PDB file of C-alpha atoms in Angstrom:
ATOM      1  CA  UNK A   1      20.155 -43.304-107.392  1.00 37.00           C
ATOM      2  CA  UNK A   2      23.377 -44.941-107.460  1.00 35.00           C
ATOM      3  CA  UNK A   3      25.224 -42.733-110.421  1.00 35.00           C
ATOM      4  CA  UNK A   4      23.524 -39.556-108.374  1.00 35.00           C
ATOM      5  CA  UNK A   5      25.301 -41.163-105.059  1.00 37.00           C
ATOM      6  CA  UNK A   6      28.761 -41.040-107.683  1.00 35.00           C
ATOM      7  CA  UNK A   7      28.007 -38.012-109.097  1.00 34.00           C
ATOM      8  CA  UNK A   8      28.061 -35.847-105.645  1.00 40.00           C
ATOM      9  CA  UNK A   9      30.936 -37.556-103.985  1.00 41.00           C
ATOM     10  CA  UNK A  10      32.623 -36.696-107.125  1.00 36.00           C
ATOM     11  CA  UNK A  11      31.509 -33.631-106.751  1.00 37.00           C
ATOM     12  CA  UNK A  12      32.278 -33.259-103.100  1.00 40.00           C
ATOM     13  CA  UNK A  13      35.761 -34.647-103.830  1.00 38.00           C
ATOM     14  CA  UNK A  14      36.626 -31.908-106.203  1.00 35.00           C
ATOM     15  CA  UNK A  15      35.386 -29.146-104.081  1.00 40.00           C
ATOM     16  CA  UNK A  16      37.228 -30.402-101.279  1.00 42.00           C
ATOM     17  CA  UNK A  17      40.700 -31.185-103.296  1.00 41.00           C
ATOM     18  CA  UNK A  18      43.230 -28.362-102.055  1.00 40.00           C
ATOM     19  CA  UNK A  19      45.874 -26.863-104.315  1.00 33.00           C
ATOM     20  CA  UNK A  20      49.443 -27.162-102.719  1.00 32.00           C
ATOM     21  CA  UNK A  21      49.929 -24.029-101.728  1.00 36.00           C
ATOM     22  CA  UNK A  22      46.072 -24.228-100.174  1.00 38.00           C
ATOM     23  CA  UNK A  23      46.702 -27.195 -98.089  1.00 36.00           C
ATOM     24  CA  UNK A  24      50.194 -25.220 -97.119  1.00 36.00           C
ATOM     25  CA  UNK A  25      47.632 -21.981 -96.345  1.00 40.00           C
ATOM     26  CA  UNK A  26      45.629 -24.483 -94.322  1.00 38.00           C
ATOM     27  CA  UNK A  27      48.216 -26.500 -92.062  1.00 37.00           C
ATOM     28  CA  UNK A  28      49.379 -22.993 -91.632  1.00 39.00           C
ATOM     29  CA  UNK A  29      46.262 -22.011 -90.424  1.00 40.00           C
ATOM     30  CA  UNK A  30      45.245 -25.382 -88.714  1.00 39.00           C
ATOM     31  CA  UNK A  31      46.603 -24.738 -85.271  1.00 39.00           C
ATOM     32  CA  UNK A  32      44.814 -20.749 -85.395  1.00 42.00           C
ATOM     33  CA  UNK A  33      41.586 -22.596 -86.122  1.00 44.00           C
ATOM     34  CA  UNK A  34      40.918 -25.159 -83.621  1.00 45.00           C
ATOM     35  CA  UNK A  35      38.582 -24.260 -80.994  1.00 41.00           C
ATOM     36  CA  UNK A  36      40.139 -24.938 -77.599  1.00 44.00           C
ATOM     37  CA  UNK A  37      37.512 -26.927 -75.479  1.00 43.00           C
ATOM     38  CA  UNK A  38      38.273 -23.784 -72.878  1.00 40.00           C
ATOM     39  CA  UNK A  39      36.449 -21.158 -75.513  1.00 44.00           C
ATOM     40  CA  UNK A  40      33.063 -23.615 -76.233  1.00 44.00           C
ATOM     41  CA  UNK A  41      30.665 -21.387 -75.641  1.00 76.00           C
ATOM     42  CA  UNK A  42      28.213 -24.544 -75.116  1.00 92.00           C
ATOM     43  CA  UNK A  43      26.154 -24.426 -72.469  1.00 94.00           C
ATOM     44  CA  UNK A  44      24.208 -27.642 -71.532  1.00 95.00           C
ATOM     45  CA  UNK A  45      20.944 -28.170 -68.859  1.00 95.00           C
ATOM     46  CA  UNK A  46      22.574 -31.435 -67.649  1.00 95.00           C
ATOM     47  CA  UNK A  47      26.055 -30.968 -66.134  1.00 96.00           C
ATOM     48  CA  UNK A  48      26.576 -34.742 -66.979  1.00 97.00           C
ATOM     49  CA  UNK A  49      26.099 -34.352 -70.644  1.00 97.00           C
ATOM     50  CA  UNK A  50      28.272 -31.011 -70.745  1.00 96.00           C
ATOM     51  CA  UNK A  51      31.153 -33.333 -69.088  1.00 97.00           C
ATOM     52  CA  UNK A  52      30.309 -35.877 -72.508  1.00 98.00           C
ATOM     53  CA  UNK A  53      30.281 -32.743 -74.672  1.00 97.00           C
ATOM     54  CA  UNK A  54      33.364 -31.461 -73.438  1.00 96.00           C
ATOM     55  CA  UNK A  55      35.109 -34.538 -73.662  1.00 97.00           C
ATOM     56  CA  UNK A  56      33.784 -35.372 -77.276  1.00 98.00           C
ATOM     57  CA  UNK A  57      35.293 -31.932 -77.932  1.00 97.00           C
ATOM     58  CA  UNK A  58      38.865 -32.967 -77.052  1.00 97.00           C
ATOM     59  CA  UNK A  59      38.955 -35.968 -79.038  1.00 98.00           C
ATOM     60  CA  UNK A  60      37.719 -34.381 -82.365  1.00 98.00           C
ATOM     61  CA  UNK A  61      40.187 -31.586 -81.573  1.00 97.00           C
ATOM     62  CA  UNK A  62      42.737 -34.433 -81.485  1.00 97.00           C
ATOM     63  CA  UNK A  63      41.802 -35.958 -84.451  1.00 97.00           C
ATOM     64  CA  UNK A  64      41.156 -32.804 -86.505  1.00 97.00           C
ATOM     65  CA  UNK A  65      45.128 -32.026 -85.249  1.00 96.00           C
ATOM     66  CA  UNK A  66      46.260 -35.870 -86.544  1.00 96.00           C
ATOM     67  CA  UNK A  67      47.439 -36.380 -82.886  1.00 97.00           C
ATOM     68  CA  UNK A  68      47.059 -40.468 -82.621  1.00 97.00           C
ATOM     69  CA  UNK A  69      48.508 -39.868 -78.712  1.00 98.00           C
ATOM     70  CA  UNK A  70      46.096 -36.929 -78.026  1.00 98.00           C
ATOM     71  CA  UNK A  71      42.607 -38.477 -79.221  1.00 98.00           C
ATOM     72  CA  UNK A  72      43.528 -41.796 -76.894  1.00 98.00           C
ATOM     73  CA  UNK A  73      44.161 -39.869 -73.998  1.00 98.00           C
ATOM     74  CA  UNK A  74      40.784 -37.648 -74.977  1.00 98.00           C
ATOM     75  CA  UNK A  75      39.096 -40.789 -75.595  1.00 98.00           C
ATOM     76  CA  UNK A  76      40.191 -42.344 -72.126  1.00 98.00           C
ATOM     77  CA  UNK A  77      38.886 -38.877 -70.199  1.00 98.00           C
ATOM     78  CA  UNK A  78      35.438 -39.922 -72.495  1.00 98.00           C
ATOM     79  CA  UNK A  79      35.056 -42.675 -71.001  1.00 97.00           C
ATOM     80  CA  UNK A  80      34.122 -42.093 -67.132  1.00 97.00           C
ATOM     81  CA  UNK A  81      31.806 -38.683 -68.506  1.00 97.00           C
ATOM     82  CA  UNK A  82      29.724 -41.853 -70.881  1.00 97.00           C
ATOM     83  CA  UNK A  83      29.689 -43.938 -68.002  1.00 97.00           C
ATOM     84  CA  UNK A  84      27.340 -41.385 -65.501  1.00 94.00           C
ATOM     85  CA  UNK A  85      25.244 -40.899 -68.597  1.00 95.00           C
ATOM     86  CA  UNK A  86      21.885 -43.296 -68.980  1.00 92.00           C
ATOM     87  CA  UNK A  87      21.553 -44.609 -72.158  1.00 93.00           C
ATOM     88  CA  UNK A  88      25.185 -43.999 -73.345  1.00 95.00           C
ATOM     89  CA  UNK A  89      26.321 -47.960 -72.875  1.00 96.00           C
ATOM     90  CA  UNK A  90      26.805 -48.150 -76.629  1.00 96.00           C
ATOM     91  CA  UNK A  91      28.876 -45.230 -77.103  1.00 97.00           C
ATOM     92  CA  UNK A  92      30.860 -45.946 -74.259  1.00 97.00           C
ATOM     93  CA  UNK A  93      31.545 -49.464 -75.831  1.00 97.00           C
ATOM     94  CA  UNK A  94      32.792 -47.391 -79.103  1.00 97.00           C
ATOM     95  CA  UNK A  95      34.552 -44.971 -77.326  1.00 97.00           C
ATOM     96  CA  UNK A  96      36.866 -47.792 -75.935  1.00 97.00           C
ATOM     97  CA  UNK A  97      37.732 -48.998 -79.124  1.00 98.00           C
ATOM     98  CA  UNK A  98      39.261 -45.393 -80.174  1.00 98.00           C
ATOM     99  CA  UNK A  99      41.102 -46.006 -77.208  1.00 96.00           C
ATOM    100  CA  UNK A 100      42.208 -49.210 -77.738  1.00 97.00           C
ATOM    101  CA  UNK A 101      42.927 -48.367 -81.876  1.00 97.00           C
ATOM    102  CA  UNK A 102      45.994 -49.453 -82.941  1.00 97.00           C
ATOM    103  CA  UNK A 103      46.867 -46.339 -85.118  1.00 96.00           C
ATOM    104  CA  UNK A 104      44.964 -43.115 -86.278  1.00 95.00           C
ATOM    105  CA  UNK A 105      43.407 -44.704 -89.179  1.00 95.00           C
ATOM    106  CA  UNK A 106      41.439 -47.303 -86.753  1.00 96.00           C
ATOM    107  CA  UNK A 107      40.621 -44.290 -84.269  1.00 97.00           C
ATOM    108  CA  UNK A 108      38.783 -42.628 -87.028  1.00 96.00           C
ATOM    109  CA  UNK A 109      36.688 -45.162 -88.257  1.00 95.00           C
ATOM    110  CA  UNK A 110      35.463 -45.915 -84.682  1.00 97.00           C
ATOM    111  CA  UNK A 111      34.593 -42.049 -84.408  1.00 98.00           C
ATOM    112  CA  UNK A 112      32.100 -42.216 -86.913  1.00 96.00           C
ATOM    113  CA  UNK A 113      30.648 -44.441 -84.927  1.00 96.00           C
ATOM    114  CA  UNK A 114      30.672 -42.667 -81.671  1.00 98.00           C
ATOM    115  CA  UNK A 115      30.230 -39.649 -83.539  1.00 98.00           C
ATOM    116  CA  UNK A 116      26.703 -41.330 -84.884  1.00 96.00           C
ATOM    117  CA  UNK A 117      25.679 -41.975 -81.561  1.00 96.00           C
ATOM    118  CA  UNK A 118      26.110 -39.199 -80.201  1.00 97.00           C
ATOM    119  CA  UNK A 119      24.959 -37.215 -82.032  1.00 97.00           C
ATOM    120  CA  UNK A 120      21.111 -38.431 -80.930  1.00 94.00           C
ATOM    121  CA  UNK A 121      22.224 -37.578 -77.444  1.00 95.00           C
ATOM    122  CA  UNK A 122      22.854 -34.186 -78.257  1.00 95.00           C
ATOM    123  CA  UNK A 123      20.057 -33.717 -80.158  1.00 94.00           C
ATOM    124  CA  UNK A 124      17.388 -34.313 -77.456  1.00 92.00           C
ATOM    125  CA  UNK A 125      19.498 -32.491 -75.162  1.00 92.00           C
ATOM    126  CA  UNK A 126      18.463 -29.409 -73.314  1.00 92.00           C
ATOM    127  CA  UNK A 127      20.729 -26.717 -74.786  1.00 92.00           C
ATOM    128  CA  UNK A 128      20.899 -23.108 -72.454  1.00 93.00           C
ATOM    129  CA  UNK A 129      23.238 -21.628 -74.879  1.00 92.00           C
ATOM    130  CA  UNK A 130      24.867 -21.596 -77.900  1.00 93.00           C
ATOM    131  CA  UNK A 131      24.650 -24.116 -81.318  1.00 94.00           C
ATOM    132  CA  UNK A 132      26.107 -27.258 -81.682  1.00 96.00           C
ATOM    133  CA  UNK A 133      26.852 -28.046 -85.668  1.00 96.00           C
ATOM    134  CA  UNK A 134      26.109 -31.656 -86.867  1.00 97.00           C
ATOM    135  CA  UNK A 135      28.724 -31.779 -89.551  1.00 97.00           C
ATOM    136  CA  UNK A 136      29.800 -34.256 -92.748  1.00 96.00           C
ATOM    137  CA  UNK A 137      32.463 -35.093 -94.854  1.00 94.00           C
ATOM    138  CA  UNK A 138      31.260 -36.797 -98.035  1.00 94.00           C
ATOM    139  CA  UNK A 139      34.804 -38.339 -98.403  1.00 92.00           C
ATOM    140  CA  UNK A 140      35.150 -40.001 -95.188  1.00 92.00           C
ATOM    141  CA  UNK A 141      35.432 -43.568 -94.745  1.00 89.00           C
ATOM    142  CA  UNK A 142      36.043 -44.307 -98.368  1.00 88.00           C
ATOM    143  CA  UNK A 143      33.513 -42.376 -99.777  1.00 89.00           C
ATOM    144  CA  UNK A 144      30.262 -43.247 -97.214  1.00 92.00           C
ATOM    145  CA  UNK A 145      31.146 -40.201 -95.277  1.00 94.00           C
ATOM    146  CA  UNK A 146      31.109 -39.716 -91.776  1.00 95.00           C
ATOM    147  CA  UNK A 147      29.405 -36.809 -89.092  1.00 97.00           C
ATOM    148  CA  UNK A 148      30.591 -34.990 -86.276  1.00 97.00           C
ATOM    149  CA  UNK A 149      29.618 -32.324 -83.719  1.00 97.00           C
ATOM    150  CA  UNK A 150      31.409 -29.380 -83.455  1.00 96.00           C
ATOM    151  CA  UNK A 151      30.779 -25.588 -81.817  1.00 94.00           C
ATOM    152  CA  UNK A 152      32.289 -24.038 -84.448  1.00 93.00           C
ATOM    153  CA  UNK A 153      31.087 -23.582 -87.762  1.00 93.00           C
ATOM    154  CA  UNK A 154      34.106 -23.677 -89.384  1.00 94.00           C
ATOM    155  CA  UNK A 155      34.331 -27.202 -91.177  1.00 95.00           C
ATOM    156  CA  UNK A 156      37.537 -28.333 -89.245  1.00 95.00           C
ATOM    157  CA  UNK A 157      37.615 -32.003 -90.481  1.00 95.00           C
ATOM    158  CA  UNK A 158      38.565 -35.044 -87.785  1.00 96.00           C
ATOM    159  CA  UNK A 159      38.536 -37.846 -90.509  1.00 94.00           C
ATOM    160  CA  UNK A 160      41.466 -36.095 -92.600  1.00 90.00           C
ATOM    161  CA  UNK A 161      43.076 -33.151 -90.895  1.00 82.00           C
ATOM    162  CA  UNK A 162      45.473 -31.014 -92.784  1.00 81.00           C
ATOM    163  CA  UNK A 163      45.110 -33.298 -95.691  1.00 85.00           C
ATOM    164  CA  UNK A 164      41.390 -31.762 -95.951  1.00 86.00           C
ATOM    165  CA  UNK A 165      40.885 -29.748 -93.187  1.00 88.00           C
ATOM    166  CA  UNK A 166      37.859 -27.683 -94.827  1.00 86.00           C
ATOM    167  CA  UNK A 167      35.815 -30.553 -96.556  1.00 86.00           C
ATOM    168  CA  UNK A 168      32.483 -30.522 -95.317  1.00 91.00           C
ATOM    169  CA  UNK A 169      29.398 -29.409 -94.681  1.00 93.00           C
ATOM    170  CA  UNK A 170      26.881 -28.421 -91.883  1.00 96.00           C
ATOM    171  CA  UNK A 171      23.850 -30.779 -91.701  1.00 96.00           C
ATOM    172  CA  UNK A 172      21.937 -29.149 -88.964  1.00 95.00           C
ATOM    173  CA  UNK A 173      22.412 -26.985 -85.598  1.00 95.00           C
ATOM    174  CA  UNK A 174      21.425 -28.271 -82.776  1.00 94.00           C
ATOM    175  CA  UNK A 175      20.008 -24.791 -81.024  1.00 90.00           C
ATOM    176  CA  UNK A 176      18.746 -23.702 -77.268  1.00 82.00           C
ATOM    177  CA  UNK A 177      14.935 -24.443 -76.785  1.00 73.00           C
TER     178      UNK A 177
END
């Protein structure tokens, strides 16, 4: 089990390596990629959780951008939209510590985190319209990987940015009922 476990993040780590001149194509590209929070076309039963969703939005925007500034300030507007939500004490607990991270490196790791719990939110959610992706990078987090939601399918990676901005996979949509 363990040299399997190896043998795909090897794997993974060689079909996410970018050449130079792809990981110039793709920094290039990164800003034309992002989904602005204003074009999710997410649409969510419980105004309460959209507010969450939105917000969630913004800070892996911020993160898949590298923007240490941006993701705190995303991760402060979190943190009011987690506290009207039942059930969300946890995640508001790990959303303070992005805000409170000392550099980008620290923000990410608590993601995961928050990423992981919110991720069960969403998923017994009430979805009108649209998909939410449950994504992965295999590389994240020294190699134990790490999720995220996004509502684009386009891999647009938070743990690395431009330094992998396409590694990934989609683990599962999360789809209207």
């Amino acid at each position: 089990m363990k040299k399997l476990l190896m043998l795909a993040s090897c794997l993974a780590f060689f079909a996410c390596g970018n050449s130079k001149q792809e990981h110039a194509d793709a920094h290039q590209e990164k800003e034309e990629n992002v989904v602005p929070v204003a074009t999710v076309p997410i649409k969510i039963k419980d105004p309460q959780i959209q507010n969450v969703y939105t917000q969630y939005i913004r800070l892996k925007d911020a993160l898949v951008s590298s923007n240490f500034d941006a993701a705190k300030q995303a991760s402060v507007s979190l943190q009011p939209e987690l506290k009207n939500v039942s059930g969300c004490e946890t995640a508001l607990s790990l959303n303070k510590k992005i805000s409170e991270a000392k550099d980008l490196a620290e923000q990410r790791k608590h993601f995961t985190s928050l990423s992981e719990d919110l991720i069960g939110l969403f998923k017994n959610t009430s979805l009108v319209t649209g998909k939410i992706y449950v994504q992965h990078c295999p590389m994240a987090n020294n190699g134990d990987g790490g999720d995220w939601l996004s509502s684009d399918e386009k891999i647009q990676n938070p743990y690395y940015g431009d330094e992998m901005m396409e590694c990934g996979n989609i683990l599962e949509e999360i789809k209207a009922k």
